[in-house]
One Martini backbone bead per residue (centre of mass of N, CA, C, O) as a GRO file, in nm:
protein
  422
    1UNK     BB    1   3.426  -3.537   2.367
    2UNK     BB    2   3.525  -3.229   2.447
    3UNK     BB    3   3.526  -2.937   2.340
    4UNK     BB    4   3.711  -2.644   2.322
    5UNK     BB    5   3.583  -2.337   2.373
    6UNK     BB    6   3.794  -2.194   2.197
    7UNK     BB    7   3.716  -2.365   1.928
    8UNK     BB    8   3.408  -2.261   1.916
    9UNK     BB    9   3.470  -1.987   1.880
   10UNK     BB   10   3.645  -1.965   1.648
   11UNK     BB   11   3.432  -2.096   1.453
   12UNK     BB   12   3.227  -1.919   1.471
   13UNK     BB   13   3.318  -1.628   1.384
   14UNK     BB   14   3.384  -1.756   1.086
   15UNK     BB   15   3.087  -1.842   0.999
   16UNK     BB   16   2.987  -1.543   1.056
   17UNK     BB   17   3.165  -1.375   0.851
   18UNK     BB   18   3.059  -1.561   0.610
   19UNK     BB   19   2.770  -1.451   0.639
   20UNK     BB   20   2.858  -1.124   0.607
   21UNK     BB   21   2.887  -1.186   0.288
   22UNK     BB   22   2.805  -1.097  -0.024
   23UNK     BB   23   2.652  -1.307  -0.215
   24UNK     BB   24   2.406  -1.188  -0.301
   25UNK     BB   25   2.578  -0.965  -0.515
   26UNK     BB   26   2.659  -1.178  -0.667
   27UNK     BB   27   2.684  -1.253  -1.009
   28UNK     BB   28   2.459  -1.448  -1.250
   29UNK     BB   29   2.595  -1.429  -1.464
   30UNK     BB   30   2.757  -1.580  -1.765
   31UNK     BB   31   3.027  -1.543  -1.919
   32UNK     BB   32   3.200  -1.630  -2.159
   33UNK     BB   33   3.588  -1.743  -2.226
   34UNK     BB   34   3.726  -1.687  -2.477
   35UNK     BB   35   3.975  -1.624  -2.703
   36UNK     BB   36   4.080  -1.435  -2.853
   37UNK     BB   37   4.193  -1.312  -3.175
   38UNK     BB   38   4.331  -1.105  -2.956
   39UNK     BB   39   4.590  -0.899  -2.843
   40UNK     BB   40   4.558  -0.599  -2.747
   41UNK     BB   41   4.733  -0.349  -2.756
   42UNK     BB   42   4.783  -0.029  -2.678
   43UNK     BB   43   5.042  -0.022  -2.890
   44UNK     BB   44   5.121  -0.046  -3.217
   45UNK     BB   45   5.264  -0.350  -3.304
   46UNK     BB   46   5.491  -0.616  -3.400
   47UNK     BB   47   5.479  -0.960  -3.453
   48UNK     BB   48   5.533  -1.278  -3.310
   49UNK     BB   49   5.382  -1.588  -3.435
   50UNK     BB   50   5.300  -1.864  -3.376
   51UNK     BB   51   5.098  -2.122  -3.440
   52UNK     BB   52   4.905  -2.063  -3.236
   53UNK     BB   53   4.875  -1.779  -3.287
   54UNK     BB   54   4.790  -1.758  -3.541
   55UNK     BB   55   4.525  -1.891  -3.506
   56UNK     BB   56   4.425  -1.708  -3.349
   57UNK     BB   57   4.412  -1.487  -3.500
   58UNK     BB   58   4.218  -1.573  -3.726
   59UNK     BB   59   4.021  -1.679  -3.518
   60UNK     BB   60   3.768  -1.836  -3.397
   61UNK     BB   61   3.672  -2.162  -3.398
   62UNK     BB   62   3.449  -2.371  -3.403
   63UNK     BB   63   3.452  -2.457  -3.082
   64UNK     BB   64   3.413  -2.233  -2.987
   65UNK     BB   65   3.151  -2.044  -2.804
   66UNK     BB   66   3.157  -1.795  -2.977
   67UNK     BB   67   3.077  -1.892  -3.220
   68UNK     BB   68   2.899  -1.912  -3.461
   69UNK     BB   69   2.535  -2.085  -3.420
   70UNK     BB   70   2.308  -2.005  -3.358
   71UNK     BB   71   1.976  -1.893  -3.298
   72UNK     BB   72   1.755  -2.034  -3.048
   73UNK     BB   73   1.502  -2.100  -2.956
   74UNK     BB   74   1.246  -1.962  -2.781
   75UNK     BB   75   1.129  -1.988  -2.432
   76UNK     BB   76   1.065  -1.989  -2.098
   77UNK     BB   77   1.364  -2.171  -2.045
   78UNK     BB   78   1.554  -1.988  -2.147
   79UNK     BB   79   1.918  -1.906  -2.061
   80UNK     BB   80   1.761  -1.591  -2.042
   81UNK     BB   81   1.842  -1.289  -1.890
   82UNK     BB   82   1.667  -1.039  -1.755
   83UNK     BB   83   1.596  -0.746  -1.671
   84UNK     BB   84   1.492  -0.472  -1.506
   85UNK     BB   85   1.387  -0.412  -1.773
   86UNK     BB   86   1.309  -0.563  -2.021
   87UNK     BB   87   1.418  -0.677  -2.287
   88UNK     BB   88   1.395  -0.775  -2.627
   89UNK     BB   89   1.446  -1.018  -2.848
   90UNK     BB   90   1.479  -1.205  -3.161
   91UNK     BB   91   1.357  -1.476  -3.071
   92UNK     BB   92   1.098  -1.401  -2.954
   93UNK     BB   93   0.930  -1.293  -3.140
   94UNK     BB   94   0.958  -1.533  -3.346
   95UNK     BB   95   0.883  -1.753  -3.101
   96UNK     BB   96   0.663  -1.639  -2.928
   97UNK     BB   97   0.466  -1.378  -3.051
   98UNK     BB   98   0.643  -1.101  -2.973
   99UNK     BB   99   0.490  -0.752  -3.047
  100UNK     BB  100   0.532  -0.449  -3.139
  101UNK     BB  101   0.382  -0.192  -2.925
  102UNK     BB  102   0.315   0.152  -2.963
  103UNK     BB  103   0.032   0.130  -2.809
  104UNK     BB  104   0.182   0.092  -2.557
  105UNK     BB  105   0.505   0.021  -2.371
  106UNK     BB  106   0.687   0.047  -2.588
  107UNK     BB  107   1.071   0.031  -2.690
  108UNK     BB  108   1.276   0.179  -2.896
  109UNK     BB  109   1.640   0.129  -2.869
  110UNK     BB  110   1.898   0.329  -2.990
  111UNK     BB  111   2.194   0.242  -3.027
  112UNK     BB  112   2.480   0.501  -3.139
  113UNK     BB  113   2.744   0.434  -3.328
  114UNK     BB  114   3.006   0.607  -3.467
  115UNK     BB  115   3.000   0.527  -3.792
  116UNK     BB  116   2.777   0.348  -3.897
  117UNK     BB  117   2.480   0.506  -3.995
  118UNK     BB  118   2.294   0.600  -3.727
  119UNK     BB  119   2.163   0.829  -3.855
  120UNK     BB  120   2.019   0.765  -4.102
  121UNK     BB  121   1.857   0.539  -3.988
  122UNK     BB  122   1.694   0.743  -3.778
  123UNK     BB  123   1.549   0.874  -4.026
  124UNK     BB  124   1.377   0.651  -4.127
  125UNK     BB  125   1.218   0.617  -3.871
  126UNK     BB  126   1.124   0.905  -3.804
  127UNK     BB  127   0.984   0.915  -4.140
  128UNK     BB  128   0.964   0.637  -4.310
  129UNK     BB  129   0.757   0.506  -4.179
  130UNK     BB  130   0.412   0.313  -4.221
  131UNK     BB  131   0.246   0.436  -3.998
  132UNK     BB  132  -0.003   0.558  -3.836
  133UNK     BB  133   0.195   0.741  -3.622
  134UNK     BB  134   0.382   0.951  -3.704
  135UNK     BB  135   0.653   1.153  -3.698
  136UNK     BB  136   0.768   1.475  -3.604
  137UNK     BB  137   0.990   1.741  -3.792
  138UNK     BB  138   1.241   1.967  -3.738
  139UNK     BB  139   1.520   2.047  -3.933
  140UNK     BB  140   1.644   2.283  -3.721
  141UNK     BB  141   1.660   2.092  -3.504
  142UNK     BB  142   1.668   1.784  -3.508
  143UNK     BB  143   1.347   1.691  -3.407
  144UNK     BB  144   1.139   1.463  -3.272
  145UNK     BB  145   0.770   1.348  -3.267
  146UNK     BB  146   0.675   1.003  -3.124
  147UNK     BB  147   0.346   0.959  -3.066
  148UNK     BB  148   0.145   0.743  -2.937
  149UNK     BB  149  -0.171   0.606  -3.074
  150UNK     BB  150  -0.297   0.685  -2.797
  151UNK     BB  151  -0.615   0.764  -2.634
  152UNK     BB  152  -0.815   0.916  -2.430
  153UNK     BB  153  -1.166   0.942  -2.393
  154UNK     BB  154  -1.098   1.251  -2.463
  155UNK     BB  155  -0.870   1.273  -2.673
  156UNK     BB  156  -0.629   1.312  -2.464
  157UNK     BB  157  -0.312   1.327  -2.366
  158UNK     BB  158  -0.157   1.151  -2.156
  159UNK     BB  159   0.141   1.091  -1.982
  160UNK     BB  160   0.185   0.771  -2.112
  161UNK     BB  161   0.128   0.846  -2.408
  162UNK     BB  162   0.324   1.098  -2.442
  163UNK     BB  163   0.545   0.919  -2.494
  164UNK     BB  164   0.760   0.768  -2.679
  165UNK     BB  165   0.847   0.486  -2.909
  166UNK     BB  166   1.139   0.639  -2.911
  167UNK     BB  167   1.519   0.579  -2.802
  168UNK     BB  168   1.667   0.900  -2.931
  169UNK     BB  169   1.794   1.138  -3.036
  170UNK     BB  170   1.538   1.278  -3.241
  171UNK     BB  171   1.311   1.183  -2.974
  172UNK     BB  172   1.478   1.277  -2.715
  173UNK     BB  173   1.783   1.278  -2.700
  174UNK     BB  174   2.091   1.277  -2.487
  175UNK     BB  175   1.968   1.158  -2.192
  176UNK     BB  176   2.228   0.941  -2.179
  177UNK     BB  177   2.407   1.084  -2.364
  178UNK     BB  178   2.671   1.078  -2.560
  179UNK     BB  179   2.671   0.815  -2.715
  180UNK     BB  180   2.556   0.597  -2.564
  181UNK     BB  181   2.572   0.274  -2.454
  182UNK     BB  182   2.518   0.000  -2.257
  183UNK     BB  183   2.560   0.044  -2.008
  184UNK     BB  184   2.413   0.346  -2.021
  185UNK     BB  185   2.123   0.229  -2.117
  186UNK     BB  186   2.043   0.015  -1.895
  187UNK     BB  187   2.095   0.250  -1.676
  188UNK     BB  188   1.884   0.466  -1.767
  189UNK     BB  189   1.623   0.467  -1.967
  190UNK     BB  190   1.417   0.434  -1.744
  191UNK     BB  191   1.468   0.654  -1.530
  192UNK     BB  192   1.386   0.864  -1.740
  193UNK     BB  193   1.079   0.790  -1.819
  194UNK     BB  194   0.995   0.791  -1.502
  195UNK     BB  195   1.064   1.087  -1.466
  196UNK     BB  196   0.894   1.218  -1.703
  197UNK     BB  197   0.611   0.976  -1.737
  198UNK     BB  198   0.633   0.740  -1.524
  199UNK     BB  199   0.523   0.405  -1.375
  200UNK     BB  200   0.278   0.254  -1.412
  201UNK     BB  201   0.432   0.103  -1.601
  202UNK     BB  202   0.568  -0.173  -1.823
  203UNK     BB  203   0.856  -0.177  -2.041
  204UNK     BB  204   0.925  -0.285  -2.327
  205UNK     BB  205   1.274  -0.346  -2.459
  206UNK     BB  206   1.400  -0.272  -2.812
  207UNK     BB  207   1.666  -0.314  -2.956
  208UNK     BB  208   1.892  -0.120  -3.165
  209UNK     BB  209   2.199  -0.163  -3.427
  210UNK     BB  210   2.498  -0.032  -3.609
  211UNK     BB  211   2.731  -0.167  -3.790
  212UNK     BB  212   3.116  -0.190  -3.901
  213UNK     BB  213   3.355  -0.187  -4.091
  214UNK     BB  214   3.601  -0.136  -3.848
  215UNK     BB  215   3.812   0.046  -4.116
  216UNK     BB  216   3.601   0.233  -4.231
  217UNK     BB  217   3.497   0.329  -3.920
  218UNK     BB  218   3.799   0.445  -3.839
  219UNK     BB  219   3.865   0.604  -4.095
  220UNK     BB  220   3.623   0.787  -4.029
  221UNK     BB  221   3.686   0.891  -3.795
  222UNK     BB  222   3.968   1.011  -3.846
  223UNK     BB  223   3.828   1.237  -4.027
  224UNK     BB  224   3.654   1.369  -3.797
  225UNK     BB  225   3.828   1.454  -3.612
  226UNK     BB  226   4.046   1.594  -3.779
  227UNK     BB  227   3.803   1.841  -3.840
  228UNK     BB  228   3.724   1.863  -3.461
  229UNK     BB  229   3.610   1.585  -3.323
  230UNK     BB  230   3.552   1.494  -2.983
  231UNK     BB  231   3.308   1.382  -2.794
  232UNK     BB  232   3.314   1.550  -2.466
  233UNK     BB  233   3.009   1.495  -2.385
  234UNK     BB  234   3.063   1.230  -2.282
  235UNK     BB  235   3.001   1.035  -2.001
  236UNK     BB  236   3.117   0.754  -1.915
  237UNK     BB  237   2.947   0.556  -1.753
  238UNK     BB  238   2.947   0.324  -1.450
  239UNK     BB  239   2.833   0.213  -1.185
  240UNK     BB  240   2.715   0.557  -1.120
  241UNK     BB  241   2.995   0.676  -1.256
  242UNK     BB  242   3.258   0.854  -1.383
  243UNK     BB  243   3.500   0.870  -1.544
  244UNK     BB  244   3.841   0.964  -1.549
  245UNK     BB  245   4.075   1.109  -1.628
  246UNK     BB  246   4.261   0.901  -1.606
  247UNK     BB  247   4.105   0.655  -1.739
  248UNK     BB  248   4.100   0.801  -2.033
  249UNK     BB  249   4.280   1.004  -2.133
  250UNK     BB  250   4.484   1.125  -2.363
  251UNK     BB  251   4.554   1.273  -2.747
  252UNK     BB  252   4.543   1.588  -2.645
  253UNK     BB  253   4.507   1.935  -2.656
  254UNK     BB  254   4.321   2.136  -2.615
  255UNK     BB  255   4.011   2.114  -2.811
  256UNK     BB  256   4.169   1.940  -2.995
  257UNK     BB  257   4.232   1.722  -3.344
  258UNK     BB  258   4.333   1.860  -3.508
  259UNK     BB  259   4.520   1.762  -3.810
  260UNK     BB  260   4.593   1.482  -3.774
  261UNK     BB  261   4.737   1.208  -3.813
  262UNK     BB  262   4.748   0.894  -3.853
  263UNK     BB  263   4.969   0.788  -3.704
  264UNK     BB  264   4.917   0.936  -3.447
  265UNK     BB  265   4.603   0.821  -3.451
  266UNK     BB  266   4.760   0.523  -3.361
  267UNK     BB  267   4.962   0.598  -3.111
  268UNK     BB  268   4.768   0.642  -2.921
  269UNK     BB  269   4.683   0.417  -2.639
  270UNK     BB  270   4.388   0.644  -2.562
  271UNK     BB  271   4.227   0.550  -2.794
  272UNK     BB  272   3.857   0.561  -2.838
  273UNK     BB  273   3.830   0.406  -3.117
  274UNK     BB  274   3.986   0.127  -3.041
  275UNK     BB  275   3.716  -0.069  -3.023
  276UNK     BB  276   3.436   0.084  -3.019
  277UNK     BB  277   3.197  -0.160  -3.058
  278UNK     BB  278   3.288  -0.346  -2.821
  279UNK     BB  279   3.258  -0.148  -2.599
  280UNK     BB  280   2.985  -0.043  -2.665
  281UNK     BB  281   2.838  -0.331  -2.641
  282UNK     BB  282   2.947  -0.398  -2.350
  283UNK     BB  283   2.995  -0.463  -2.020
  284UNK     BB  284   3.187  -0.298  -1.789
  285UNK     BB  285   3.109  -0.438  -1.489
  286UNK     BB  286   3.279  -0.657  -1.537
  287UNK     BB  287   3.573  -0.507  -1.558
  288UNK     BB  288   3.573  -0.201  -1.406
  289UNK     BB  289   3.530  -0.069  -1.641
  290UNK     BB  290   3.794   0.212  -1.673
  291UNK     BB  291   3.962  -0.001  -1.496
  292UNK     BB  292   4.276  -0.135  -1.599
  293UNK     BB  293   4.418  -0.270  -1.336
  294UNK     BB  294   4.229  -0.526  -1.248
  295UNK     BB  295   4.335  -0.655  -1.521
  296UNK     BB  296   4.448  -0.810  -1.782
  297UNK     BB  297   4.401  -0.732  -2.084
  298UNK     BB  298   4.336  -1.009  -2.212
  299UNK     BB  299   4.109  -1.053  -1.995
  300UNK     BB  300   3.958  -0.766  -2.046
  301UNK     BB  301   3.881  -0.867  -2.350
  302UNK     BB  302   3.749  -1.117  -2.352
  303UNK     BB  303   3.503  -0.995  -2.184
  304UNK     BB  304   3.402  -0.781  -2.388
  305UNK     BB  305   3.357  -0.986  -2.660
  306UNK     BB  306   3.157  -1.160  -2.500
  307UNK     BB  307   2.947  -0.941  -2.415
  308UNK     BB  308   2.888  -0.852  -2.696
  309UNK     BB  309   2.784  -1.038  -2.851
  310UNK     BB  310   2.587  -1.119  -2.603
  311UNK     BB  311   2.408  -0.837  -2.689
  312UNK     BB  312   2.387  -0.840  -2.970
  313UNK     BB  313   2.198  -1.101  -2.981
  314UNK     BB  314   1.967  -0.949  -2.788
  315UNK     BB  315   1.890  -0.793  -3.018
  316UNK     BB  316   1.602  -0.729  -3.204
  317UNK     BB  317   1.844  -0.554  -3.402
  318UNK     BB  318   2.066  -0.573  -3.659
  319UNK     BB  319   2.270  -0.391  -3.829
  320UNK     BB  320   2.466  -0.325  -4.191
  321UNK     BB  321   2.623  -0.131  -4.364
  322UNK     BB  322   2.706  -0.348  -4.585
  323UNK     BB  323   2.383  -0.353  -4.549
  324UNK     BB  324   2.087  -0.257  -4.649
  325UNK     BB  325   1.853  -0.462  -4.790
  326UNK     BB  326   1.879  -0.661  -4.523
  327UNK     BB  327   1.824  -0.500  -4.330
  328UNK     BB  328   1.541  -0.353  -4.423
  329UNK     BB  329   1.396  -0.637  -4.421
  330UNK     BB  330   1.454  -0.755  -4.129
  331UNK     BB  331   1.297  -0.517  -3.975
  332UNK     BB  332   1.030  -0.562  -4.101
  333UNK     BB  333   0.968  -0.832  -4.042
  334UNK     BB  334   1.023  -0.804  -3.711
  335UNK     BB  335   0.795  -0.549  -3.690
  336UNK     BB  336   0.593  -0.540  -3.958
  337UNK     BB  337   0.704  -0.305  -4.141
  338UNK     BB  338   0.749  -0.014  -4.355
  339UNK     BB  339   0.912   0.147  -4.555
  340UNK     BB  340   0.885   0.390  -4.799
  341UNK     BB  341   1.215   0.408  -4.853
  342UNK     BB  342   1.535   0.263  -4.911
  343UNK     BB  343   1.828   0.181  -4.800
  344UNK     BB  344   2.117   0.339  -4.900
  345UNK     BB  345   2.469   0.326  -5.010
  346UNK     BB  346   2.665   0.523  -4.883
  347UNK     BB  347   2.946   0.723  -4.985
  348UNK     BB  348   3.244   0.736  -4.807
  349UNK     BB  349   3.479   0.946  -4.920
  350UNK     BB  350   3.671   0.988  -4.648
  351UNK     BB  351   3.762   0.653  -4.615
  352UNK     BB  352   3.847   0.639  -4.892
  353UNK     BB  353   4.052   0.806  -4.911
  354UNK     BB  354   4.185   0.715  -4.624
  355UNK     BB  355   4.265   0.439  -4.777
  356UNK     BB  356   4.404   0.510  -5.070
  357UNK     BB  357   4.664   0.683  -4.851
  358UNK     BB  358   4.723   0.421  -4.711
  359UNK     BB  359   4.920   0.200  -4.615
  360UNK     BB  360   5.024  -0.110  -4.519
  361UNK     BB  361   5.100  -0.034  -4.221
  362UNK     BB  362   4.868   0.108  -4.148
  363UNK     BB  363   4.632  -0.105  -4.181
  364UNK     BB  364   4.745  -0.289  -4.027
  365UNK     BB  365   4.739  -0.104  -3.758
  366UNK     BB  366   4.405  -0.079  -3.758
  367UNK     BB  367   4.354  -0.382  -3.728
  368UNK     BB  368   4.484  -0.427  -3.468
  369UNK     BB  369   4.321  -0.208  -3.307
  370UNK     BB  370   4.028  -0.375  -3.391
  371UNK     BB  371   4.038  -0.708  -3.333
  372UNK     BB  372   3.774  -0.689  -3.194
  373UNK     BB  373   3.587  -0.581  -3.384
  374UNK     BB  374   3.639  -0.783  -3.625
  375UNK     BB  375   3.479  -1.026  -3.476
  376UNK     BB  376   3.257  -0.914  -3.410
  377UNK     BB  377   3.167  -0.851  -3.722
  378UNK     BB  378   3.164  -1.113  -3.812
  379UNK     BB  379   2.926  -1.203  -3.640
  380UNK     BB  380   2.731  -1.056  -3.699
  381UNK     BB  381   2.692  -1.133  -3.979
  382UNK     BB  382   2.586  -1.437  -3.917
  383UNK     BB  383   2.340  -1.314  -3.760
  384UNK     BB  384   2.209  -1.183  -3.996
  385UNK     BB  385   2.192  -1.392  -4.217
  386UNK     BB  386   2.019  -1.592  -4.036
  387UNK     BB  387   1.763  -1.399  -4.028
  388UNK     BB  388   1.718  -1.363  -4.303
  389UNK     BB  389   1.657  -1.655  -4.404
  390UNK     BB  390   1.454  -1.713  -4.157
  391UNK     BB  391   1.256  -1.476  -4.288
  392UNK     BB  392   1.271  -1.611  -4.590
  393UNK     BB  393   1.149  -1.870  -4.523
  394UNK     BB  394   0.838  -1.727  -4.421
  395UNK     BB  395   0.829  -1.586  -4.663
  396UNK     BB  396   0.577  -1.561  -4.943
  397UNK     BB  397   0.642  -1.290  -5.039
  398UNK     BB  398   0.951  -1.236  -5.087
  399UNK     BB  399   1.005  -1.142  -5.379
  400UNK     BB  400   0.811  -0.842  -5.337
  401UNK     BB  401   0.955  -0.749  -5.098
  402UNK     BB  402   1.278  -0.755  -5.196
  403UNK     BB  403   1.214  -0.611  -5.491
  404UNK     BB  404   1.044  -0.371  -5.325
  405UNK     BB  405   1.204  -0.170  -5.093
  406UNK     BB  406   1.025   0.134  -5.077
  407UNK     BB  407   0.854   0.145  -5.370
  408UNK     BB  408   0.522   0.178  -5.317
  409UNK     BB  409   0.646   0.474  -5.161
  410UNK     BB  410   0.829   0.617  -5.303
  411UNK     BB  411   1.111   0.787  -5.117
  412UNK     BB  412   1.336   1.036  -5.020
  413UNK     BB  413   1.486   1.136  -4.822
  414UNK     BB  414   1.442   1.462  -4.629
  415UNK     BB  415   1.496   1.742  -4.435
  416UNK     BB  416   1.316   1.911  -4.655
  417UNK     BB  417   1.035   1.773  -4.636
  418UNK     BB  418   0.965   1.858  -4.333
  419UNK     BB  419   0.831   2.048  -4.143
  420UNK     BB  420   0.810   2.302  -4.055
  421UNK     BB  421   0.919   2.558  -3.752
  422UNK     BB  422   0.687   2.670  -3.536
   0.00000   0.00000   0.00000
């Protein structure tokens, strides 16, 4: 039977049509998408929940896809996929036997997020590693030079050698923004370096970044805030342009929040404290970036805290401010190196404050407002500890080194020790 020849036109026309859809740019990762531990609203409100919500709030149950199963040894074939250039996670390190070369292309790449203690942390990094070559810092500059231990033949620094081992504020400057975070630095921290050093090599980047628990991180933000901090120049970067005024929203107007009280700090709808540890460390692009019109917030938040989660577990370390003991453990056997002195729990006094003088109705809204962060923070603690576990059951003299943390060569960090300013 002959076809006519109209059924073979529209026929190709359509087959045509869908040959030059993007298919090749459609994303190839798969992100999990469990129940979120809840919906966060907008603005912090009492709910009525249900026998099966009330289980939802208390958090993912053990069947959930996210929750913490422990990290799986690594392998050629394990599926997980790497950008270009590579990640390297903390199970390659441990199962694979790669290791942080200072002298050669690596770099450790600090996420720092605000009120975690990542200030504290990176000052142990730049001052007190006993590495071969330390960094110089000048205290009034609150800058240091982290230059890698090779030397070309001639004795003279290199441009690929003289880039630093380490990309963070002290070290590089906020050079892909403002307290950047996982979209914007995953997709600057490359660009600049080769920007500035060139491209002649390959380099591997070992993430690594400071949690806090979610409550007293965000009531140390609204202290801070409260005082005058804005952090206005932050670029809030995403799939190559910067959110607008409309997607970020205002929570003030004038110069600052100065002066603001918890209620209104809890009342602003656009307040970016709310989730603030999910938000820095998930992919945006998952989700439209900071257009929240795309897709249901439930919908929205769940894809953000699968991806922080699984994010934060490709990290080469995650450390935990209520863990200061077991965090500098973890990273020394992790990267093979010592601290010359311990890292000290200090007590933020300001949010401790405000924890003392918030009533029971406050603490419940900022638990709320902040319902993604409390569950990311469980799983740190679990991915922490096993970790721990993990490494201290492979040393063989984990008791001279667990209980002499940084006692070898003990002394305080200060800034008032390193060089004065040339």
């Amino acid at each position: 039977m002959r076809v006519p020849s109209t059924v073979v036109v529209c026929g190709g026309t359509v087959f045509f049509f869908l040959y030059l859809l993007p298919w090749h740019s459609l994303p190839s990762m798969i992100v999990p998408m469990p129940s979120p531990a809840s919906s966060v609203s907008s603005r912090p409100k009492e709910v009525v929940l249900n026998e099966e919500e009330e289980e939802s709030e208390r958090g993912l149950d053990e069947d959930s896809e996210l929750a913490y199963q422990g990290e799986q040894p690594f392998t050629k074939s394990s599926p997980m996929k790497f950008k270009d250039p590579p990640l390297v996670p903390y199970r390659a390190i441990l199962h694979s036997g790669l290791k942080f070369n200072a002298s050669q292309s690596d770099m450790l790449v600090l996420l720092h997020i605000q009120k975690t203690g990542g200030t504290s942390f990176e000052k142990h990094i730049v001052q007190d590693l006993d590495i071969e070559e330390p960094c110089i810092c000048w205290k009034r500059r609150k800058r240091c030079k982290c230059p890698r231990p090779n030397t070309n033949k001639l004795g003279t620094k290199s441009k690929e050698s003289s880039e630093p081992w380490l990309f963070s504020r002290f070290a590089t400057g906020w050079i892909c923004g403002l307290h950047a975070d996982w979209t914007e630095l995953s997709s600057c921290v490359d660009y600049e370096l080769d920007k500035a050093y060139g491209s002649q090599v390959k380099r591997r980047y070992f993430y690594m970044t400071m949690i806090r628990d979610p409550v007293h991180r965000f009531l140390s933000e609204f202290r801070h805030v409260q005082r005058g901090a804005t952090w206005r120049a932050s670029r809030h970067s995403c799939e190559g342009r910067l959110a607008t005024a409309q997607e970020l929203g205002s929570c003030y107007t004038g110069r600052s929040w100065a002066g603001v009280s918890l209620g209104e700090f809890l009342s602003c709808p656009q307040n970016m404290g709310f989730n603030r540890q999910t938000r820095m460390l998930a992919d945006l692009s998952l989700v439209g970036c900071y257009n929240r019109s795309l897709m249901p917030e439930k919908e929205r938040n769940r894809i953000i805290l699968a991806s922080a989660k699984l994010n934060l577990e490709s990290m080469a370390f995650v450390g935990l401010t209520e863990y200061q003991r077991i965090s500098q453990y973890v990273f020394e056997e992790t990267f093979g190196v010592r601290f010359k002195s311990p890292f000290t729990q200090n007590e933020d006094t300001y949010s401790k404050s405000t924890l003392d003088k918030a009533t029971a109705e406050e603490l419940e809204l900022v638990r709320q407002v902040n319902a993604l962060d409390l569950e990311l923070y469980s799983f740190g603690e679990q991915l922490l500890n096993s970790r721990f576990k993990e490494l201290k059951g492979l040393d063989k003299d984990f008791d001279d080194h667990y209980n002499y943390l940084g006692e070898a060569k003990g002394r305080h960090f200060s800034w008032d020790e390193v060089e004065p300013d040339e």
